[in-house]
Amino acid sequence: MKECSAGLEIDNQCVNTIRTLSMDAIQKANSGHPGAPMGLAPAAYVLWTQFLKHNPQNPGWHDRDRFVLSGGHASMLLYSLLYLTGYGLTLDDIKNFRQWGSKTPGHPEYGHTKGVETTTGPLGQGFTNAVGMAMAECHLAAVFNQPGHEIVNHNTFGMCGDGDMMEGITSEAASLAGHLGLSKLICLYDDNHISIEGSTDIAFTEDVSLRFQAYHWQVITVEDGNNLDEISHAIDAAIKETDKPSLIKLRTHIAFGSPNKQDTADAHGAPLGEEEIKLTKECLGCLPDEQFCVPGGVLEHYRKATQKGADAEDTWNKLFEAYKNQFPELAKQWTGMMTGSYGNQWEAALPDFSDSEGPIATRSASGTVLNAAAGKIPALIGGSADLAPSNKTFLNGSSEFQKKTYSGRNIRFGVREHAMGGILNGMSLHKGLRPFGGTFLVFADYMRPAIRLAALMNQPIIYVFTHDSVAVGEDGPTHQPVEHLTSLRMIPDLTVIRPADATETAAAWRHAIKSTESPTALILSRQKLPVIDRSKYPSSNQLENGAYVLADSDGIPDVILMASGSEVGISMEAAEKLAEKNVSVRVVSMPSWELFDKMPQDYKDKILPPTVKARVAVEAGLPLGWEKYTGDSGAIIGISTFGASAPGATVLKNFGFTADNIVETALKVTEK
Ligand SMILES: Cc1ncc(C[n+]2csc(CCOP(=O)(O)OP(=O)(O)O)c2C)c(N)n1
């Protein structure tokens, strides 16, 4: 290895190596964001070499500290650290930054590169994930730690920039983190006064310190983001704080060391340019013509993490052995939760619903099912964005998750849907927990960016979206979802399930709990719905297939009625009326497009025979998309406008959701 900055102290060399690797990789890729990694290099160096408890050889070690780079555009900072500390990234991977198939994509992607704890890039999400991770740590520590046996004991470190600080989700999450007193959450704020359009003076002039103090955070200011001692003292003080989360505000300089680009927005998101890189290297005391240079001493210094990490994990393994001996039941439960195995008792505990109980809203059935499952699955934890009584998400057998009472499984997210989404992701990424969160379906929009990331990261979050149509009634169009089902179905790898009744609701929860590789959105009614008599009709287990024949006539049907959720009941009524008119009808309950689309073609053809062209889809939402099931000759009874304020039944009637309208429509399509 060349000693390309040999004249400098090892600390300086280590810091500069992050800067030069970042500059070089971004220049080679001809794209990327060099400024933030260059400004944050000293803080990253101090954190990763002096404080971060991690084992590069085992990135999944449960008691590691979590590190979240919230400003994912600064990915070269993280990739430099992962390479330098020995996570298996190579210098070639760094040289392949942002290239097809590389381990170093533009923004850090969870599951793609070892050591990346979460996918970041959409600003504010990473910060919020860190809050969720810290909440997961608190809960698991409260449930499992025993005096002298602290098997869960790690910090969550976040790094975020001005962009994160400007995003609303960060305010929501910081507010909740302060309320909860998450003292093991430490966020380093890259206060470099620059974002894409220029100085933060043009749009962001509030006092971030005062804001975070008001949220009940400890705020520590580091006036010189290059002063390693000052940074070290600040992190130390943050770790020692036991009552509040900590924000370390670092006054940094974007593209530090670049004579012409430091402190300018030009350095935010474009390569510095070959000439400027040479000048910068000169200023930093590095050899200007060397590229991707890693002095031998630097690598050796960073790679101490390997031994240190192995020792730390070893110590923990011994701790866990002792714990296992003394608390075998708890140890078994802990291992089950961390590996996501919940045994088989929970399925047997799910309730059977019968039509004799009278009509039940699917949101109520959901509450009953969730409580039954949670009784057997201690990993189930969650809450609602201030709508628990409506969403039926409260776990009756558990207490509240509050400051210093972290063993509770009822999280009060407050009216913070977006943060709830990001926190659920962080909790799930932490491992050990199966988080769920509820709100009205219409407000799924408020958390969409986090839902998208859950799907992108294959996190098995369960969303409880109730009040699922215009049938909400009097609250009117602001509260009546219309396009929301469609818009959720558009998200790849998200399974949307809209059960028709209580029995399908139980099946939907069963499916959601068993889906360990992707998120599920449960779409539930506010209004009561008749319970389908399963002694008369096929089992609700068929929900697994996405769509199934609920009622049928002999032979080939004249018309197929397909519906989801609350519209299945009126389709059944319509079928009876059509039968009286000697029209043979098949009713297909279609709770999930995604599940149906995954079925083999012969199953699909069995349910929707290609020869039967007369088809009617009924769903109290945007018709868009149903045409792929109804075909050119079919009809869709849906809603293409906003709803209206009136009693729910009146609204449904006025939008054509009546058995009579379905009959009329069915007759029209059979005549075609
Ligand atoms: C939600 C979201 N909106 C917009 C962007 C595009 N974007 C990426 S970085 C950035 C500015 C961030 O500024 P700052 O955090 O100060 O980063 P720095 O300039 O210090 O690198 C923006 C607007 C994004 N990534 N996410």
XYZ file of C-alpha atoms and ligand atoms in Angstrom:
698
model
C 0.000 0.000 0.000
C 1.212 3.464 -0.789
C 1.628 5.861 2.092
C -0.254 8.582 0.241
C -0.713 10.783 3.293
C 2.252 9.503 5.270
C 3.235 12.831 6.774
C 0.016 13.071 8.767
C -0.985 11.686 12.128
C -2.836 8.380 11.857
C -6.095 10.039 12.934
C -5.848 12.552 10.129
C -4.926 9.873 7.651
C -7.932 7.820 8.670
C -10.288 10.781 8.353
C -8.812 11.797 5.015
C -9.104 8.294 3.629
C -12.890 8.509 3.927
C -12.706 11.826 2.100
C -10.427 10.662 -0.686
C -12.262 7.380 -1.247
C -15.513 9.307 -1.458
C -14.140 11.880 -3.875
C -12.503 9.229 -6.067
C -15.452 6.841 -6.194
C -17.870 9.631 -7.054
C -15.535 11.034 -9.690
C -15.121 7.594 -11.273
C -18.895 7.007 -11.277
C -19.342 10.542 -12.530
C -22.207 10.829 -10.099
C -22.832 10.978 -6.386
C -22.610 13.266 -3.372
C -19.105 13.958 -2.110
C -19.767 16.945 0.150
C -21.447 15.286 3.135
C -19.011 12.342 3.467
C -16.106 14.823 3.423
C -17.637 16.995 6.130
C -18.778 14.101 8.280
C -15.588 12.046 7.993
C -14.149 13.106 11.394
C -17.355 12.310 13.296
C -17.759 9.019 11.478
C -14.162 8.097 12.233
C -14.515 8.852 15.941
C -17.835 7.056 16.244
C -16.784 3.951 14.366
C -13.362 3.516 15.932
C -14.004 4.659 19.503
C -17.624 3.912 20.293
C -19.592 1.748 17.885
C -20.104 -1.752 19.259
C -20.177 -3.952 16.182
C -18.669 -7.055 14.722
C -17.885 -6.653 11.030
C -17.553 -10.432 10.739
C -21.108 -10.873 11.970
C -23.171 -7.866 10.935
C -26.326 -9.527 12.294
C -25.087 -9.937 15.877
C -28.174 -9.102 17.897
C -26.588 -6.873 20.518
C -24.621 -4.667 18.130
C -25.133 -0.933 18.143
C -27.245 0.159 15.204
C -25.867 2.811 12.854
C -28.223 4.620 10.502
C -27.014 7.027 7.853
C -30.228 8.939 7.362
C -28.965 11.112 4.531
C -28.508 8.133 2.227
C -27.071 10.373 -0.497
C -23.884 10.379 1.600
C -23.622 6.640 0.943
C -19.893 6.817 0.153
C -19.353 7.627 3.818
C -20.983 4.359 4.825
C -19.344 2.311 2.077
C -15.933 3.686 3.055
C -16.548 2.673 6.668
C -17.827 -0.776 5.731
C -14.813 -1.392 3.535
C -12.309 0.026 5.986
C -13.623 -1.815 9.051
C -13.867 -5.144 7.235
C -17.483 -5.915 6.375
C -16.418 -7.668 3.204
C -16.718 -4.746 0.807
C -13.580 -4.519 -1.301
C -11.762 -1.639 -2.886
C -13.132 -2.915 -6.188
C -16.644 -2.566 -4.810
C -15.803 1.036 -3.968
C -14.477 1.540 -7.498
C -17.778 0.140 -8.797
C -19.838 2.722 -6.940
C -23.270 3.187 -8.526
C -22.680 0.588 -11.231
C -25.062 -2.140 -12.363
C -25.040 -5.072 -9.971
C -22.499 -3.503 -7.611
C -22.543 -3.820 -3.845
C -22.346 -0.050 -3.657
C -25.577 1.333 -5.133
C -26.345 5.054 -5.161
C -28.117 4.939 -1.814
C -27.599 2.291 0.868
C -29.951 -0.645 0.362
C -30.881 -2.944 3.216
C -30.313 -6.612 2.422
C -28.056 -5.769 -0.488
C -24.844 -4.700 1.217
C -23.673 -6.288 4.453
C -23.702 -3.825 7.326
C -26.381 -1.564 5.884
C -29.040 -1.441 8.615
C -31.752 0.231 6.565
C -32.424 1.630 3.124
C -32.051 5.375 3.185
C -32.326 8.191 0.694
C -35.833 9.556 1.164
C -34.883 12.126 3.776
C -36.182 11.753 7.298
C -36.944 8.037 6.960
C -33.590 6.928 8.348
C -33.870 9.207 11.359
C -37.305 7.728 12.018
C -36.095 4.168 11.532
C -33.465 4.908 14.179
C -36.234 5.955 16.583
C -37.997 2.664 15.848
C -34.805 0.687 16.417
C -34.255 2.414 19.751
C -37.858 1.642 20.729
C -37.335 -2.020 19.864
C -34.178 -2.096 21.969
C -35.972 -0.566 24.960
C -38.843 -3.004 24.721
C -36.676 -6.099 24.397
C -34.413 -4.884 27.201
C -37.415 -4.306 29.467
C -38.860 -7.719 28.719
C -35.701 -9.813 28.823
C -32.953 -8.191 30.882
C -32.498 -9.495 34.394
C -30.301 -7.979 37.106
C -26.691 -8.724 36.174
C -27.842 -10.277 32.891
C -28.311 -7.442 30.430
C -28.504 -9.351 27.199
C -30.105 -6.424 25.373
C -27.959 -3.355 25.786
C -27.035 -1.369 22.724
C -27.202 2.137 21.364
C -28.722 3.407 18.155
C -26.658 6.043 16.369
C -28.108 8.123 13.588
C -26.425 10.613 11.285
C -28.619 13.141 9.620
C -28.371 16.402 7.754
C -30.281 19.599 7.184
C -32.564 17.816 4.732
C -33.587 15.291 7.370
C -34.148 18.097 9.825
C -36.445 19.922 7.430
C -38.678 16.910 6.770
C -41.872 16.697 8.798
C -41.408 13.021 9.586
C -38.271 13.881 11.562
C -40.197 16.302 13.740
C -42.886 13.724 14.375
C -40.374 11.036 15.260
C -38.174 13.312 17.359
C -41.199 14.496 19.290
C -42.190 10.927 20.116
C -38.600 9.899 20.919
C -38.321 12.791 23.381
C -41.671 11.953 24.961
C -40.545 8.368 25.399
C -37.134 9.368 26.775
C -35.206 7.067 24.435
C -31.835 7.731 26.030
C -29.970 5.174 23.945
C -30.802 7.056 20.778
C -28.031 9.402 19.677
C -28.254 11.459 16.545
C -25.305 13.301 15.018
C -26.528 16.268 13.022
C -24.421 17.432 10.093
C -25.030 21.136 10.523
C -23.205 22.279 7.395
C -25.631 25.061 6.429
C -25.892 23.791 2.859
C -28.479 21.805 0.925
C -29.120 21.445 -2.807
C -30.335 24.915 -3.647
C -27.690 26.719 -1.651
C -27.355 28.044 1.875
C -29.959 26.842 4.362
C -30.566 30.576 4.987
C -32.972 30.558 2.055
C -35.474 28.224 3.697
C -34.372 26.893 7.064
C -33.552 29.394 9.753
C -35.096 27.968 12.896
C -33.040 27.124 15.961
C -32.754 23.349 15.726
C -31.202 23.123 19.193
C -34.116 24.890 20.839
C -36.523 22.778 18.853
C -34.950 19.544 20.047
C -34.696 20.811 23.602
C -38.409 21.485 23.435
C -38.875 17.869 22.347
C -37.072 16.844 25.573
C -33.786 15.918 23.925
C -30.342 16.584 25.322
C -28.600 18.821 22.783
C -24.815 18.963 22.622
C -23.087 21.375 20.279
C -19.731 20.646 18.711
C -18.485 23.950 17.359
C -15.755 22.416 15.246
C -16.823 19.299 13.384
C -13.155 18.545 12.677
C -12.113 18.481 16.318
C -11.865 14.793 17.145
C -11.613 15.340 20.904
C -14.651 17.567 20.961
C -16.614 14.974 18.969
C -15.440 12.213 21.249
C -16.488 14.089 24.386
C -19.875 14.819 22.893
C -20.568 11.174 22.034
C -19.368 10.161 25.464
C -21.753 12.621 27.118
C -24.588 11.393 24.931
C -23.962 7.784 25.905
C -23.927 8.767 29.577
C -27.316 10.458 29.373
C -29.930 8.093 30.789
C -33.087 10.156 30.594
C -33.297 11.650 27.132
C -32.264 11.015 23.555
C -29.286 13.111 22.447
C -28.725 15.329 19.462
C -25.110 16.172 18.739
C -25.085 19.235 16.563
C -21.831 19.252 14.635
C -20.807 22.440 12.881
C -19.296 20.899 9.792
C -18.261 22.082 6.345
C -19.568 20.430 3.225
C -16.665 19.167 1.077
C -14.154 20.061 3.748
C -10.710 20.607 2.260
C -11.827 21.524 -1.224
C -10.357 24.968 -1.913
C -13.042 26.022 -4.383
C -16.062 23.943 -3.396
C -16.055 23.732 0.389
C -19.163 25.389 1.875
C -20.897 25.531 -1.493
C -23.945 23.716 -2.817
C -21.861 22.642 -5.836
C -20.252 20.038 -3.614
C -23.559 18.509 -2.575
C -24.472 16.273 -5.459
C -21.825 16.242 -8.191
C -18.256 15.008 -8.538
C -15.758 17.665 -7.548
C -13.904 17.331 -10.860
C -10.439 15.910 -11.417
C -8.565 19.169 -11.004
C -10.444 20.124 -7.852
C -9.847 16.669 -6.375
C -6.098 17.112 -6.896
C -6.181 20.500 -5.238
C -8.240 19.113 -2.381
C -5.880 16.221 -1.805
C -3.013 18.688 -1.701
C -4.825 20.811 0.848
C -5.549 17.759 2.969
C -1.874 16.708 2.851
C -2.488 13.714 0.589
C -0.685 12.876 -2.666
C -2.687 14.629 -5.383
C -2.192 12.052 -8.131
C -3.055 8.934 -6.169
C -6.538 7.523 -6.499
C -8.349 5.097 -4.211
C -5.337 5.246 -1.964
C -5.559 3.532 1.398
C -2.379 3.800 3.443
C -1.457 0.487 5.067
C -1.495 1.981 8.539
C -4.983 3.312 7.947
C -6.431 -0.041 6.990
C -4.704 -1.673 9.928
C -6.083 0.948 12.266
C -9.658 0.585 11.045
C -9.446 -3.196 10.904
C -8.853 -3.333 14.642
C -12.640 -3.410 14.547
C -12.423 -7.062 13.518
C -10.758 -8.242 16.721
C -12.590 -5.756 18.882
C -15.900 -6.852 17.399
C -15.149 -10.539 17.804
C -14.182 -9.929 21.447
C -17.339 -7.939 22.089
C -19.513 -10.640 20.624
C -17.604 -13.278 22.533
C -18.248 -11.458 25.796
C -21.895 -11.242 24.902
C -22.044 -14.946 24.014
C -20.787 -15.754 27.505
C -23.361 -13.405 28.975
C -26.064 -15.139 27.015
C -24.834 -18.606 28.040
C -25.148 -17.618 31.700
C -28.575 -16.118 31.003
C -29.682 -19.300 29.278
C -28.649 -21.370 32.278
C -30.429 -19.188 34.734
C -33.482 -18.201 32.713
C -34.030 -21.019 30.227
C -37.655 -20.122 29.442
C -36.876 -16.475 28.794
C -33.858 -17.428 26.707
C -36.030 -19.705 24.601
C -38.594 -16.989 24.119
C -35.893 -14.474 23.233
C -34.382 -16.774 20.639
C -37.832 -17.475 19.182
C -38.556 -13.793 18.854
C -35.179 -12.903 17.389
C -35.513 -15.623 14.758
C -39.166 -14.845 14.032
C -40.504 -18.280 14.996
C -43.735 -18.032 16.903
C -44.595 -21.722 17.377
C -47.951 -23.102 16.311
C -50.194 -22.260 19.242
C -51.251 -18.910 17.913
C -53.097 -20.310 14.922
C -55.233 -22.536 17.112
C -56.030 -19.519 19.285
C -57.601 -17.537 16.438
C -61.356 -17.202 16.903
C -63.992 -18.834 14.734
C -66.786 -16.489 13.852
C -70.297 -17.640 13.183
C -73.255 -15.970 11.524
C -75.287 -16.644 14.646
C -73.454 -13.802 16.368
C -75.029 -11.341 13.954
C -73.201 -8.857 11.735
C -69.690 -7.745 12.804
C -67.587 -4.910 11.385
C -64.337 -6.340 10.047
C -62.431 -3.767 12.125
C -64.013 -5.308 15.251
C -63.276 -8.826 14.095
C -59.717 -7.667 13.461
C -59.415 -6.448 17.044
C -60.600 -9.806 18.349
C -58.233 -11.743 16.104
C -55.275 -9.486 16.886
C -55.834 -9.875 20.610
C -56.071 -13.640 20.295
C -52.864 -13.803 18.247
C -51.022 -11.372 20.515
C -51.843 -13.600 23.480
C -49.630 -16.255 21.929
C -47.132 -14.119 20.009
C -45.217 -11.826 22.359
C -43.446 -10.299 19.364
C -46.649 -8.603 18.208
C -46.383 -4.967 19.260
C -47.917 -1.828 17.870
C -50.652 0.700 18.095
C -52.398 3.396 16.221
C -51.939 7.015 15.279
C -54.454 8.145 17.912
C -57.240 5.998 16.538
C -56.914 2.836 18.622
C -60.571 2.868 19.713
C -61.632 3.085 16.062
C -58.962 0.800 14.609
C -59.396 -1.765 17.418
C -55.652 -2.138 17.746
C -55.380 -2.050 21.538
C -53.968 -5.201 23.118
C -56.125 -5.795 26.156
C -53.682 -8.136 27.814
C -50.809 -5.680 27.727
C -49.835 -2.334 29.159
C -48.729 0.847 27.438
C -45.275 1.400 26.012
C -44.301 4.611 27.772
C -41.157 6.247 29.142
C -39.513 3.787 31.547
C -42.361 1.294 31.108
C -41.067 -0.074 27.876
C -42.346 -3.604 28.414
C -45.837 -2.529 27.306
C -46.899 -3.555 23.843
C -49.432 -0.808 23.244
C -47.639 2.015 21.493
C -49.302 5.413 21.491
C -47.984 6.882 18.252
C -49.980 10.065 18.636
C -51.292 11.731 15.495
C -48.104 10.946 13.622
C -48.924 8.557 10.786
C -45.754 9.156 8.815
C -43.478 8.638 11.804
C -45.513 5.575 12.737
C -44.699 4.099 9.331
C -40.986 4.809 9.668
C -40.891 3.612 13.274
C -42.591 0.345 12.355
C -39.844 -0.153 9.772
C -37.122 0.542 12.322
C -38.646 -1.828 14.863
C -38.912 -4.559 12.311
C -35.379 -4.008 11.004
C -34.065 -4.224 14.544
C -35.396 -7.787 14.644
C -37.228 -9.498 17.466
C -40.586 -7.793 16.993
C -43.571 -8.015 14.623
C -44.877 -4.465 14.560
C -48.319 -3.374 13.424
C -49.845 0.070 13.094
C -53.299 1.416 12.449
C -55.058 4.460 11.078
C -57.990 5.248 8.810
C -57.439 3.985 5.262
C -57.806 7.533 3.968
C -54.711 8.531 5.982
C -52.566 5.770 4.532
C -51.479 8.607 2.254
C -49.775 10.207 5.252
C -47.506 7.201 5.633
C -47.065 6.092 2.072
C -43.304 6.799 1.771
C -42.662 4.538 4.752
C -44.963 1.816 3.405
C -43.061 1.903 0.149
C -39.785 1.438 2.001
C -41.218 -1.436 4.061
C -42.029 -3.176 0.784
C -38.654 -2.304 -0.735
C -36.889 -3.730 2.326
C -39.152 -6.814 2.594
C -40.200 -5.933 6.116
C -43.259 -7.848 7.340
C -45.143 -4.924 8.815
C -48.886 -5.295 9.288
C -51.008 -2.209 8.589
C -54.499 -2.032 10.023
C -56.416 0.375 7.797
C -60.027 0.746 8.873
C -62.964 2.886 7.699
C -62.302 1.541 4.256
C -64.831 3.249 1.976
C -67.461 5.927 1.480
C -69.518 3.876 3.905
C -67.687 5.878 6.571
C -70.624 8.185 6.030
C -71.184 11.482 7.767
C -67.526 12.542 8.074
C -67.712 13.126 4.345
C -65.263 13.055 1.447
C -62.207 14.100 3.477
C -62.525 10.889 5.439
C -63.822 8.606 2.722
C -61.154 6.690 0.859
C -61.757 6.324 -2.850
C -58.437 5.926 -4.640
C -56.569 4.438 -1.675
C -57.032 0.759 -2.383
C -55.796 1.275 -5.916
C -52.875 3.348 -4.784
C -51.788 0.746 -2.213
C -52.144 -2.030 -4.787
C -49.696 -0.100 -6.966
C -46.856 -0.597 -4.468
C -44.775 -3.613 -5.485
C -44.477 -6.379 -2.888
C -47.196 -4.986 -0.637
C -50.070 -7.417 -0.148
C -53.414 -5.680 0.212
C -56.230 -7.736 1.734
C -59.809 -6.530 2.048
C -61.757 -9.241 3.840
C -65.480 -9.685 3.211
C -66.467 -10.610 6.743
C -65.183 -11.669 10.153
C -64.131 -15.133 8.988
C -62.060 -13.717 6.144
C -60.608 -11.213 8.603
C -59.242 -14.064 10.722
C -57.805 -15.662 7.583
C -56.305 -12.327 6.544
C -54.513 -11.929 9.876
C -53.287 -15.499 9.649
C -51.852 -14.758 6.239
C -50.302 -11.487 7.393
C -48.579 -13.080 10.390
C -47.213 -15.877 8.236
C -45.894 -13.444 5.617
C -42.422 -12.907 6.978
C -40.899 -11.415 3.835
C -43.276 -8.629 2.907
C -45.712 -6.137 4.396
C -49.468 -6.611 4.443
C -52.194 -3.975 4.481
C -55.466 -5.118 6.035
C -58.397 -3.062 4.759
C -61.287 -3.164 7.177
C -64.812 -1.852 7.370
C -66.184 0.566 9.890
C -69.724 -0.739 9.361
C -71.073 -4.098 10.434
C -71.098 -6.835 7.811
C -72.958 -10.133 7.843
C -70.817 -13.118 8.800
C -70.724 -15.663 6.005
C -72.047 -19.021 7.206
C -69.106 -21.294 6.547
C -71.141 -24.423 7.136
C -72.991 -23.442 3.989
C -70.234 -21.725 2.023
C -66.586 -22.680 1.365
C -63.930 -22.133 3.995
C -62.437 -18.701 4.467
C -59.016 -20.382 4.306
C -59.365 -19.963 0.576
C -58.511 -16.318 1.126
C -54.945 -17.555 0.724
C -55.674 -17.862 -2.995
C -56.620 -14.216 -3.272
C -59.994 -15.021 -4.862
C -62.298 -17.986 -4.573
C -65.759 -19.081 -5.512
C -68.078 -18.262 -2.674
C -71.380 -19.218 -4.280
C -72.033 -20.918 -7.583
C -74.759 -22.189 -9.826
C -74.715 -25.564 -11.552
C -72.833 -25.669 -14.818
C -71.201 -22.735 -16.507
C -72.450 -19.457 -15.015
C -74.119 -16.831 -17.153
C -72.373 -14.122 -15.205
C -69.620 -13.804 -12.615
C -69.937 -11.258 -9.817
C -66.629 -10.497 -8.135
C -66.234 -8.253 -5.135
C -64.086 -7.453 -2.143
C -64.870 -6.490 1.436
C -68.259 -5.030 2.195
C -69.392 -5.457 -1.404
C -69.293 -9.254 -1.212
C -72.436 -9.296 0.923
C -74.514 -7.237 -1.512
C -73.158 -9.291 -4.412
C -74.510 -12.393 -2.683
C -77.890 -10.685 -2.358
C -77.778 -9.744 -6.011
C -76.953 -13.340 -6.923
C -80.092 -14.534 -5.183
C -82.166 -12.002 -7.077
C -80.583 -13.005 -10.367
C -81.243 -16.663 -9.636
C -84.903 -15.795 -9.261
C -84.681 -14.453 -12.802
C -83.125 -17.733 -13.945
C -79.724 -16.201 -14.460
C -77.017 -18.546 -13.223
C -74.460 -16.654 -11.222
C -71.083 -17.279 -9.687
C -69.983 -15.038 -6.820
C -66.251 -14.685 -6.372
C -64.917 -13.200 -3.188
C -61.712 -11.401 -4.142
C -60.004 -10.100 -1.009
C -56.545 -9.782 -2.532
C -55.405 -9.088 -6.073
C -51.792 -9.736 -5.192
C -52.497 -13.209 -3.841
C -54.737 -14.095 -6.767
C -52.208 -12.839 -9.314
C -49.596 -15.182 -7.841
C -51.783 -18.263 -8.388
C -51.124 -20.598 -11.308
C -53.035 -19.872 -14.501
C -55.179 -23.002 -14.229
C -56.455 -21.870 -10.824
C -57.198 -18.420 -12.192
C -59.046 -19.974 -15.129
C -60.994 -22.176 -12.769
C -62.204 -19.179 -10.796
C -62.702 -16.874 -13.765
C -63.276 -19.225 -16.737
C -62.079 -17.486 -19.897
C -65.281 -18.486 -21.690
C -67.439 -16.512 -19.281
C -67.133 -12.975 -20.520
C -70.072 -11.546 -18.599
C -68.405 -10.300 -15.450
C -69.160 -7.573 -12.946
C -66.702 -6.289 -10.363
C -68.092 -4.489 -7.325
C -65.876 -2.461 -5.022
C -66.526 0.832 -3.244
C -63.370 2.415 -4.617
C -61.717 3.542 -7.823
C -62.580 1.120 -10.662
C -59.077 1.411 -12.106
C -57.418 -1.977 -12.399
C -60.506 -4.173 -12.101
C -60.708 -4.306 -15.889
C -57.912 -6.859 -15.891
C -60.392 -9.246 -14.271
C -63.614 -8.094 -15.908
C -62.196 -7.884 -19.443
C -63.614 -5.913 -22.357
C -67.141 -7.237 -21.990
C -67.461 -6.786 -18.270
C -68.601 -3.922 -16.059
C -67.231 -2.337 -12.899
C -69.341 -0.803 -10.181
C -66.893 1.545 -8.484
C -66.445 5.190 -7.537
C -64.612 7.668 -9.730
C -65.359 10.840 -7.804
C -64.938 11.893 -4.198
C -67.590 10.757 -1.747
C -70.184 12.794 0.124
C -71.268 13.531 3.664
C -74.400 11.599 4.599
C -75.245 8.452 6.509
C -73.087 5.600 5.173
C -75.974 3.540 3.818
C -77.297 6.579 1.905
C -73.896 7.287 0.390
C -73.483 3.665 -0.703
C -76.952 3.653 -2.230
C -76.335 6.865 -4.147
C -73.115 5.489 -5.580
C -74.936 2.415 -6.825
C -73.867 -0.117 -4.227
C -77.201 -1.887 -4.015
C -78.181 -5.417 -4.913
C -80.652 -4.013 -7.444
C -77.989 -2.022 -9.276
C -75.726 -5.064 -9.376
C -78.600 -7.095 -10.810
C -79.279 -4.470 -13.453
C -75.607 -4.252 -14.389
C -75.292 -8.039 -14.496
C -78.261 -8.311 -16.803
C -76.738 -5.711 -19.121
C -73.440 -7.555 -19.396
C -75.123 -10.903 -19.955
C -77.030 -9.383 -22.866
C -73.833 -8.148 -24.538
C -37.850 13.159 0.863
C -36.738 13.654 0.010
N -36.879 14.804 -0.658
C -35.905 15.254 -1.468
C -34.761 14.530 -1.633
C -33.690 15.001 -2.594
N -32.509 15.439 -1.832
C -31.447 14.663 -1.629
S -30.286 15.359 -0.689
C -31.189 16.782 -0.534
C -30.682 17.954 0.252
C -30.195 17.511 1.556
O -29.486 18.501 2.190
P -28.554 18.139 3.388
O -29.214 17.184 4.267
O -28.102 19.427 3.988
O -27.367 17.372 2.720
P -25.942 17.966 2.319
O -26.196 19.074 1.350
O -25.323 18.424 3.556
O -25.268 16.799 1.675
C -32.381 16.666 -1.221
C -33.414 17.734 -1.297
C -34.647 13.319 -0.927
N -33.584 12.540 -1.038
N -35.630 12.921 -0.092
